[in-house]
């Protein structure tokens, strides 16, 4: 992390507020890359006072960050906070919103384990009740499954190589962002930190799978990946996930797919096309962590043939497709159901619990 005594340039946050970003959503200007870099270096160093930092975050929210600014913030985060540990496997990096879910089951643990059993390594990462929503993230489902979560990055990489599925814990691999927890909590709204933490890429993966609320935001994120000097994704798929998470929603889901040598392509996935007759309420649960863990266990054991089993299989297939290990979701679904039926998925879960 940066140190509070370090030398900075000519752009303290108060000056950026006065001269660039703070005049309101219609008249504010965008920062250039160096201004945005310096701003986030100062934030990570703990230099701005609470009022100035809050005002800067709100100004960025009102005017909306462009890809150049987001890339600058991301690069500083990667340089000064993120501790990477790269497994020998080349996993899909699943970057769900860290502030979690509060109405529907988290399917990504089961989906990731299914994909791992089929030969597609998967990495997930999260914090612990991150603001603003402070709902249930990956960590708490894994805790309920008796899988270790408070791992150092090197242990997370070993988990991927030993089991095919790995979890990276934000306080360990991204301590500078974790140190901002109290300030973010006091804001009461999301900031650009909620965006950049999902693309921290602690495993240095080549492929990213993430979510968005609107297609225009997916375009902004793919442009951010292109603009970044510190992210080396060659492929990314973003989709309109349930509650902003990395779970395909029942019914209609908008998808944006990007490869570094091609333009962004968007299309739709409809669960009905895969003989899955489900609606959003069919995946609702009361206790997100406990119920998601129970559902995951039962699906991987082959003890469920319901909407949850269908949803986990489809999301597992989507992870295989993201890494281009299958040519279509139909092929991925076939593999997902095979590894559940033959016990391979349950075996990966048991390996994780023994790790």
Short mmCIF file of C-alpha atoms in Angstrom, two decimals:
data_model
loop_
_atom_site.label_atom_id
_atom_site.label_comp_id
_atom_site.label_asym_id
_atom_site.label_seq_id
_atom_site.Cartn_x
_atom_site.Cartn_y
_atom_site.Cartn_z
CA UNK A 1 0.00 0.00 0.00
CA UNK A 2 0.94 3.63 -0.43
CA UNK A 3 2.22 5.47 2.62
CA UNK A 4 0.78 8.71 4.02
CA UNK A 5 4.22 10.35 3.83
CA UNK A 6 4.69 9.77 0.11
CA UNK A 7 5.11 12.57 -2.43
CA UNK A 8 2.12 13.44 -4.60
CA UNK A 9 1.56 15.73 -7.57
CA UNK A 10 -0.52 18.87 -7.87
CA UNK A 11 -4.00 17.42 -7.55
CA UNK A 12 -5.30 16.94 -4.00
CA UNK A 13 -8.92 15.81 -3.93
CA UNK A 14 -10.17 19.24 -2.86
CA UNK A 15 -8.61 20.85 -5.94
CA UNK A 16 -10.05 18.14 -8.18
CA UNK A 17 -13.46 18.87 -6.66
CA UNK A 18 -13.14 22.62 -7.26
CA UNK A 19 -11.55 22.57 -10.71
CA UNK A 20 -12.71 19.34 -12.36
CA UNK A 21 -15.32 16.94 -10.99
CA UNK A 22 -17.31 18.81 -8.37
CA UNK A 23 -19.54 21.21 -10.30
CA UNK A 24 -22.49 18.86 -10.69
CA UNK A 25 -23.60 15.99 -12.93
CA UNK A 26 -24.11 18.15 -16.06
CA UNK A 27 -21.19 20.55 -15.91
CA UNK A 28 -18.43 18.47 -14.29
CA UNK A 29 -15.41 17.49 -16.36
CA UNK A 30 -13.71 14.13 -16.52
CA UNK A 31 -10.25 13.69 -15.06
CA UNK A 32 -7.31 12.72 -17.20
CA UNK A 33 -5.51 9.50 -16.35
CA UNK A 34 -2.82 11.12 -14.21
CA UNK A 35 -5.35 13.10 -12.18
CA UNK A 36 -7.40 9.97 -11.52
CA UNK A 37 -4.28 7.99 -10.62
CA UNK A 38 -3.14 10.62 -8.15
CA UNK A 39 -6.60 10.85 -6.61
CA UNK A 40 -6.70 7.14 -5.84
CA UNK A 41 -3.11 7.07 -4.65
CA UNK A 42 -4.04 9.74 -2.12
CA UNK A 43 -7.13 7.77 -1.08
CA UNK A 44 -5.18 4.55 -0.53
CA UNK A 45 -2.59 6.50 1.45
CA UNK A 46 -5.32 7.76 3.78
CA UNK A 47 -4.56 11.40 2.98
CA UNK A 48 -8.00 13.00 2.33
CA UNK A 49 -10.14 13.96 5.31
CA UNK A 50 -13.51 12.25 5.63
CA UNK A 51 -15.56 15.13 4.25
CA UNK A 52 -13.39 15.61 1.17
CA UNK A 53 -13.26 11.90 0.44
CA UNK A 54 -17.04 11.57 0.73
CA UNK A 55 -17.58 14.56 -1.52
CA UNK A 56 -15.16 13.18 -4.11
CA UNK A 57 -16.87 9.79 -4.15
CA UNK A 58 -20.29 11.40 -4.57
CA UNK A 59 -19.03 13.71 -7.32
CA UNK A 60 -17.70 10.68 -9.20
CA UNK A 61 -21.06 8.96 -8.77
CA UNK A 62 -23.03 11.96 -10.02
CA UNK A 63 -20.92 12.69 -13.07
CA UNK A 64 -20.26 8.98 -13.78
CA UNK A 65 -16.74 7.71 -14.30
CA UNK A 66 -15.49 7.08 -17.80
CA UNK A 67 -13.35 4.03 -18.71
CA UNK A 68 -10.09 6.03 -18.55
CA UNK A 69 -10.80 7.05 -14.95
CA UNK A 70 -11.88 3.54 -13.94
CA UNK A 71 -8.78 2.08 -15.58
CA UNK A 72 -6.58 4.54 -13.69
CA UNK A 73 -8.22 3.63 -10.38
CA UNK A 74 -7.88 -0.07 -11.19
CA UNK A 75 -4.22 0.23 -12.12
CA UNK A 76 -3.39 2.02 -8.87
CA UNK A 77 -5.30 -0.63 -6.93
CA UNK A 78 -3.36 -3.38 -8.71
CA UNK A 79 -0.03 -1.61 -8.15
CA UNK A 80 -0.44 -0.54 -4.54
CA UNK A 81 -2.94 -2.87 -2.90
CA UNK A 82 -3.57 -6.15 -4.73
CA UNK A 83 -1.41 -9.13 -3.81
CA UNK A 84 -1.68 -11.64 -6.64
CA UNK A 85 -1.03 -15.37 -6.49
CA UNK A 86 -1.28 -17.11 -9.84
CA UNK A 87 -2.19 -20.81 -9.84
CA UNK A 88 -0.72 -23.17 -12.41
CA UNK A 89 -4.25 -23.64 -13.71
CA UNK A 90 -5.70 -20.83 -15.82
CA UNK A 91 -9.05 -20.21 -14.11
CA UNK A 92 -12.11 -18.21 -14.99
CA UNK A 93 -12.14 -15.16 -12.71
CA UNK A 94 -15.68 -14.71 -11.36
CA UNK A 95 -16.11 -11.18 -10.06
CA UNK A 96 -19.54 -10.90 -8.47
CA UNK A 97 -20.59 -7.70 -6.70
CA UNK A 98 -18.94 -7.82 -3.30
CA UNK A 99 -21.94 -6.37 -1.45
CA UNK A 100 -23.79 -9.60 -2.02
CA UNK A 101 -27.34 -10.86 -2.38
CA UNK A 102 -30.32 -10.49 -0.08
CA UNK A 103 -33.24 -12.34 -1.72
CA UNK A 104 -32.08 -15.20 -3.97
CA UNK A 105 -29.74 -18.14 -3.56
CA UNK A 106 -26.08 -17.76 -4.46
CA UNK A 107 -25.54 -20.29 -7.23
CA UNK A 108 -21.93 -19.51 -8.11
CA UNK A 109 -20.37 -21.85 -5.56
CA UNK A 110 -22.24 -24.84 -6.92
CA UNK A 111 -21.78 -23.67 -10.51
CA UNK A 112 -18.06 -23.16 -10.01
CA UNK A 113 -17.63 -26.60 -8.45
CA UNK A 114 -19.57 -28.20 -11.32
CA UNK A 115 -17.36 -26.39 -13.83
CA UNK A 116 -14.24 -27.46 -11.94
CA UNK A 117 -15.38 -31.09 -11.98
CA UNK A 118 -15.81 -30.80 -15.75
CA UNK A 119 -12.26 -29.46 -16.18
CA UNK A 120 -12.82 -25.69 -16.09
CA UNK A 121 -10.94 -24.16 -13.12
CA UNK A 122 -12.80 -21.31 -11.43
CA UNK A 123 -11.79 -18.55 -9.03
CA UNK A 124 -14.22 -16.51 -6.94
CA UNK A 125 -13.39 -13.63 -4.61
CA UNK A 126 -15.25 -11.48 -2.12
CA UNK A 127 -15.02 -9.48 1.05
CA UNK A 128 -17.19 -9.69 4.16
CA UNK A 129 -20.52 -7.78 4.20
CA UNK A 130 -19.14 -5.04 1.96
CA UNK A 131 -21.01 -1.69 1.82
CA UNK A 132 -23.35 -0.39 0.67
CA UNK A 133 -25.71 -3.36 0.72
CA UNK A 134 -23.65 -5.45 3.17
CA UNK A 135 -25.57 -8.55 2.11
CA UNK A 136 -24.37 -12.15 1.72
CA UNK A 137 -21.34 -12.75 -0.55
CA UNK A 138 -19.49 -15.89 -1.63
CA UNK A 139 -17.55 -16.05 1.63
CA UNK A 140 -20.51 -16.86 3.84
CA UNK A 141 -21.83 -19.64 1.62
CA UNK A 142 -18.38 -21.24 1.66
CA UNK A 143 -18.23 -20.83 5.44
CA UNK A 144 -21.56 -22.67 5.75
CA UNK A 145 -20.09 -25.46 3.62
CA UNK A 146 -17.10 -25.78 6.01
CA UNK A 147 -14.69 -24.61 3.32
CA UNK A 148 -11.79 -22.44 4.48
CA UNK A 149 -12.13 -18.81 3.40
CA UNK A 150 -9.68 -16.73 5.41
CA UNK A 151 -6.77 -17.69 3.19
CA UNK A 152 -3.60 -15.95 2.17
CA UNK A 153 -3.31 -15.51 -1.61
CA UNK A 154 -0.77 -18.30 -2.01
CA UNK A 155 -3.13 -20.70 -0.23
CA UNK A 156 -5.94 -19.63 -2.54
CA UNK A 157 -3.79 -20.43 -5.57
CA UNK A 158 -2.98 -23.85 -4.07
CA UNK A 159 -6.71 -24.44 -3.56
CA UNK A 160 -7.31 -23.85 -7.28
CA UNK A 161 -4.55 -26.23 -8.32
CA UNK A 162 -5.60 -28.95 -5.87
CA UNK A 163 -9.37 -28.84 -6.44
CA UNK A 164 -10.11 -26.77 -9.55
CA UNK A 165 -12.00 -24.17 -7.49
CA UNK A 166 -10.46 -21.38 -5.44
CA UNK A 167 -11.55 -18.55 -3.16
CA UNK A 168 -9.56 -15.34 -2.63
CA UNK A 169 -10.42 -13.26 0.45
CA UNK A 170 -10.35 -9.50 -0.01
CA UNK A 171 -8.73 -8.52 3.32
CA UNK A 172 -5.80 -10.80 2.44
CA UNK A 173 -5.30 -10.03 -1.26
CA UNK A 174 -6.57 -6.42 -1.42
CA UNK A 175 -5.83 -4.86 1.98
CA UNK A 176 -5.85 -1.25 0.74
CA UNK A 177 -9.45 -1.59 -0.39
CA UNK A 178 -10.39 -3.46 2.79
CA UNK A 179 -9.00 -0.54 4.81
CA UNK A 180 -11.65 1.70 3.19
CA UNK A 181 -14.52 -0.36 4.64
CA UNK A 182 -15.54 2.15 7.34
CA UNK A 183 -15.44 5.14 4.97
CA UNK A 184 -17.51 3.26 2.40
CA UNK A 185 -20.01 2.23 5.06
CA UNK A 186 -20.51 5.83 6.14
CA UNK A 187 -21.27 6.85 2.54
CA UNK A 188 -24.49 4.84 2.39
CA UNK A 189 -24.27 4.47 -1.42
CA UNK A 190 -22.06 2.61 -3.87
CA UNK A 191 -18.88 4.25 -5.08
CA UNK A 192 -16.48 3.46 -7.90
CA UNK A 193 -14.68 1.15 -5.46
CA UNK A 194 -17.63 -1.26 -5.78
CA UNK A 195 -16.86 -1.46 -9.49
CA UNK A 196 -13.09 -1.82 -9.50
CA UNK A 197 -12.85 -4.39 -6.69
CA UNK A 198 -14.72 -6.91 -8.85
CA UNK A 199 -11.94 -6.77 -11.48
CA UNK A 200 -9.01 -6.95 -9.04
CA UNK A 201 -8.10 -10.32 -10.63
CA UNK A 202 -6.05 -11.77 -7.77
CA UNK A 203 -5.29 -14.98 -9.71
CA UNK A 204 -4.09 -13.14 -12.85
CA UNK A 205 -6.69 -15.00 -14.88
CA UNK A 206 -7.07 -14.52 -18.64
CA UNK A 207 -10.87 -14.75 -18.62
CA UNK A 208 -13.29 -12.69 -16.55
CA UNK A 209 -16.95 -13.43 -15.88
CA UNK A 210 -18.87 -10.57 -14.31
CA UNK A 211 -22.26 -8.93 -14.11
CA UNK A 212 -23.94 -5.63 -14.90
CA UNK A 213 -27.26 -3.88 -14.35
CA UNK A 214 -27.43 -2.24 -17.80
CA UNK A 215 -25.77 -3.10 -21.13
CA UNK A 216 -24.14 0.34 -21.35
CA UNK A 217 -22.27 -0.46 -18.15
CA UNK A 218 -20.93 -3.67 -19.69
CA UNK A 219 -19.56 -1.60 -22.56
CA UNK A 220 -17.93 0.75 -20.04
CA UNK A 221 -16.33 -2.17 -18.21
CA UNK A 222 -14.93 -3.76 -21.36
CA UNK A 223 -13.51 -0.37 -22.34
CA UNK A 224 -12.00 -0.18 -18.86
CA UNK A 225 -10.26 -3.52 -19.44
CA UNK A 226 -8.87 -2.19 -22.73
CA UNK A 227 -7.67 1.04 -21.10
CA UNK A 228 -6.01 -0.64 -18.13
CA UNK A 229 -2.24 -1.08 -18.09
CA UNK A 230 -2.38 -3.66 -15.27
CA UNK A 231 -5.19 -6.00 -16.31
CA UNK A 232 -4.37 -8.59 -18.94
CA UNK A 233 -7.72 -10.22 -19.55
CA UNK A 234 -7.95 -11.52 -23.11
CA UNK A 235 -11.64 -12.33 -22.82
CA UNK A 236 -14.57 -11.16 -20.70
CA UNK A 237 -18.25 -11.98 -20.48
CA UNK A 238 -20.63 -9.74 -18.57
CA UNK A 239 -24.30 -10.48 -18.07
CA UNK A 240 -27.34 -9.05 -16.35
CA UNK A 241 -27.18 -11.30 -13.33
CA UNK A 242 -29.64 -11.83 -10.51
CA UNK A 243 -29.29 -8.99 -7.98
CA UNK A 244 -26.22 -7.86 -9.91
CA UNK A 245 -24.49 -11.13 -9.04
CA UNK A 246 -22.82 -13.62 -11.38
CA UNK A 247 -25.89 -15.89 -11.61
CA UNK A 248 -27.91 -16.02 -14.82
CA UNK A 249 -31.45 -14.97 -14.04
CA UNK A 250 -34.49 -17.12 -14.88
CA UNK A 251 -36.20 -16.09 -18.10
CA UNK A 252 -34.31 -13.53 -20.14
CA UNK A 253 -30.68 -12.52 -19.51
CA UNK A 254 -28.73 -10.00 -21.56
CA UNK A 255 -25.10 -11.00 -22.21
CA UNK A 256 -22.12 -8.97 -23.47
CA UNK A 257 -19.12 -10.94 -24.75
CA UNK A 258 -15.71 -9.43 -25.52
CA UNK A 259 -12.44 -10.81 -26.88
CA UNK A 260 -9.37 -8.60 -27.13
CA UNK A 261 -9.20 -8.98 -30.92
CA UNK A 262 -12.93 -8.44 -31.52
CA UNK A 263 -15.69 -5.92 -30.88
CA UNK A 264 -18.18 -6.32 -28.06
CA UNK A 265 -21.05 -8.65 -28.98
CA UNK A 266 -24.35 -8.75 -27.13
CA UNK A 267 -27.04 -11.41 -27.19
CA UNK A 268 -29.67 -13.02 -24.97
CA UNK A 269 -29.90 -16.25 -22.99
CA UNK A 270 -33.40 -17.53 -22.26
CA UNK A 271 -33.78 -20.37 -19.79
CA UNK A 272 -36.89 -21.62 -21.58
CA UNK A 273 -34.70 -22.54 -24.55
CA UNK A 274 -33.01 -25.11 -22.29
CA UNK A 275 -36.31 -26.60 -21.09
CA UNK A 276 -36.07 -24.70 -17.82
CA UNK A 277 -39.45 -23.30 -16.82
CA UNK A 278 -38.54 -21.08 -13.91
CA UNK A 279 -39.11 -17.56 -12.63
CA UNK A 280 -37.10 -15.33 -10.31
CA UNK A 281 -39.21 -16.22 -7.27
CA UNK A 282 -38.42 -19.89 -7.80
CA UNK A 283 -34.82 -19.20 -6.70
CA UNK A 284 -35.69 -17.12 -3.63
CA UNK A 285 -34.54 -18.30 -0.19
CA UNK A 286 -34.94 -17.08 3.38
CA UNK A 287 -31.42 -17.46 4.76
CA UNK A 288 -29.06 -16.68 1.87
CA UNK A 289 -25.90 -18.29 3.29
CA UNK A 290 -27.38 -21.35 4.98
CA UNK A 291 -29.99 -22.11 2.33
CA UNK A 292 -27.51 -21.61 -0.53
CA UNK A 293 -25.09 -24.02 1.15
CA UNK A 294 -27.81 -26.64 1.66
CA UNK A 295 -28.98 -26.31 -1.94
CA UNK A 296 -25.39 -26.58 -3.20
CA UNK A 297 -24.76 -29.73 -1.19
CA UNK A 298 -27.96 -31.40 -2.32
CA UNK A 299 -27.52 -30.47 -6.00
CA UNK A 300 -23.92 -31.70 -6.11
CA UNK A 301 -24.96 -34.96 -4.44
CA UNK A 302 -27.60 -35.48 -7.13
CA UNK A 303 -30.40 -35.26 -4.58
CA UNK A 304 -32.31 -32.43 -6.30
CA UNK A 305 -33.93 -32.25 -9.72
CA UNK A 306 -35.61 -28.87 -9.42
CA UNK A 307 -35.13 -25.26 -10.47
CA UNK A 308 -32.02 -24.93 -8.32
CA UNK A 309 -30.43 -27.97 -9.96
CA UNK A 310 -31.20 -26.53 -13.40
CA UNK A 311 -29.84 -23.10 -12.46
CA UNK A 312 -26.58 -24.47 -11.03
CA UNK A 313 -26.05 -26.65 -14.10
CA UNK A 314 -26.71 -23.73 -16.48
CA UNK A 315 -24.38 -21.41 -14.58
CA UNK A 316 -21.72 -24.11 -14.49
CA UNK A 317 -22.08 -24.48 -18.25
CA UNK A 318 -21.72 -20.73 -18.64
CA UNK A 319 -18.37 -20.84 -16.84
CA UNK A 320 -17.18 -23.60 -19.17
CA UNK A 321 -18.31 -21.53 -22.15
CA UNK A 322 -16.60 -18.39 -20.82
CA UNK A 323 -13.25 -20.21 -20.84
CA UNK A 324 -14.11 -21.71 -24.24
CA UNK A 325 -13.86 -25.26 -22.92
CA UNK A 326 -17.19 -25.97 -24.64
CA UNK A 327 -18.54 -24.54 -27.86
CA UNK A 328 -22.09 -23.98 -26.62
CA UNK A 329 -24.20 -23.86 -23.49
CA UNK A 330 -25.92 -27.05 -24.64
CA UNK A 331 -22.59 -28.88 -24.60
CA UNK A 332 -21.74 -27.35 -21.23
CA UNK A 333 -25.11 -28.38 -19.78
CA UNK A 334 -24.52 -31.95 -20.88
CA UNK A 335 -21.13 -31.97 -19.15
CA UNK A 336 -22.54 -30.29 -16.04
CA UNK A 337 -25.21 -32.92 -15.64
CA UNK A 338 -22.73 -35.71 -16.26
CA UNK A 339 -20.33 -34.60 -13.49
CA UNK A 340 -23.24 -34.30 -11.07
CA UNK A 341 -24.61 -37.72 -12.01
CA UNK A 342 -21.28 -39.57 -11.78
CA UNK A 343 -20.28 -38.01 -8.43
CA UNK A 344 -17.38 -35.90 -9.76
CA UNK A 345 -18.90 -32.62 -8.57
CA UNK A 346 -19.54 -33.96 -5.08
CA UNK A 347 -15.94 -35.19 -4.99
CA UNK A 348 -14.66 -31.66 -5.69
CA UNK A 349 -16.82 -30.33 -2.85
CA UNK A 350 -15.30 -32.92 -0.51
CA UNK A 351 -11.78 -31.99 -1.66
CA UNK A 352 -12.54 -28.35 -0.87
CA UNK A 353 -13.82 -29.23 2.57
CA UNK A 354 -10.64 -31.22 3.23
CA UNK A 355 -8.30 -28.49 1.96
#
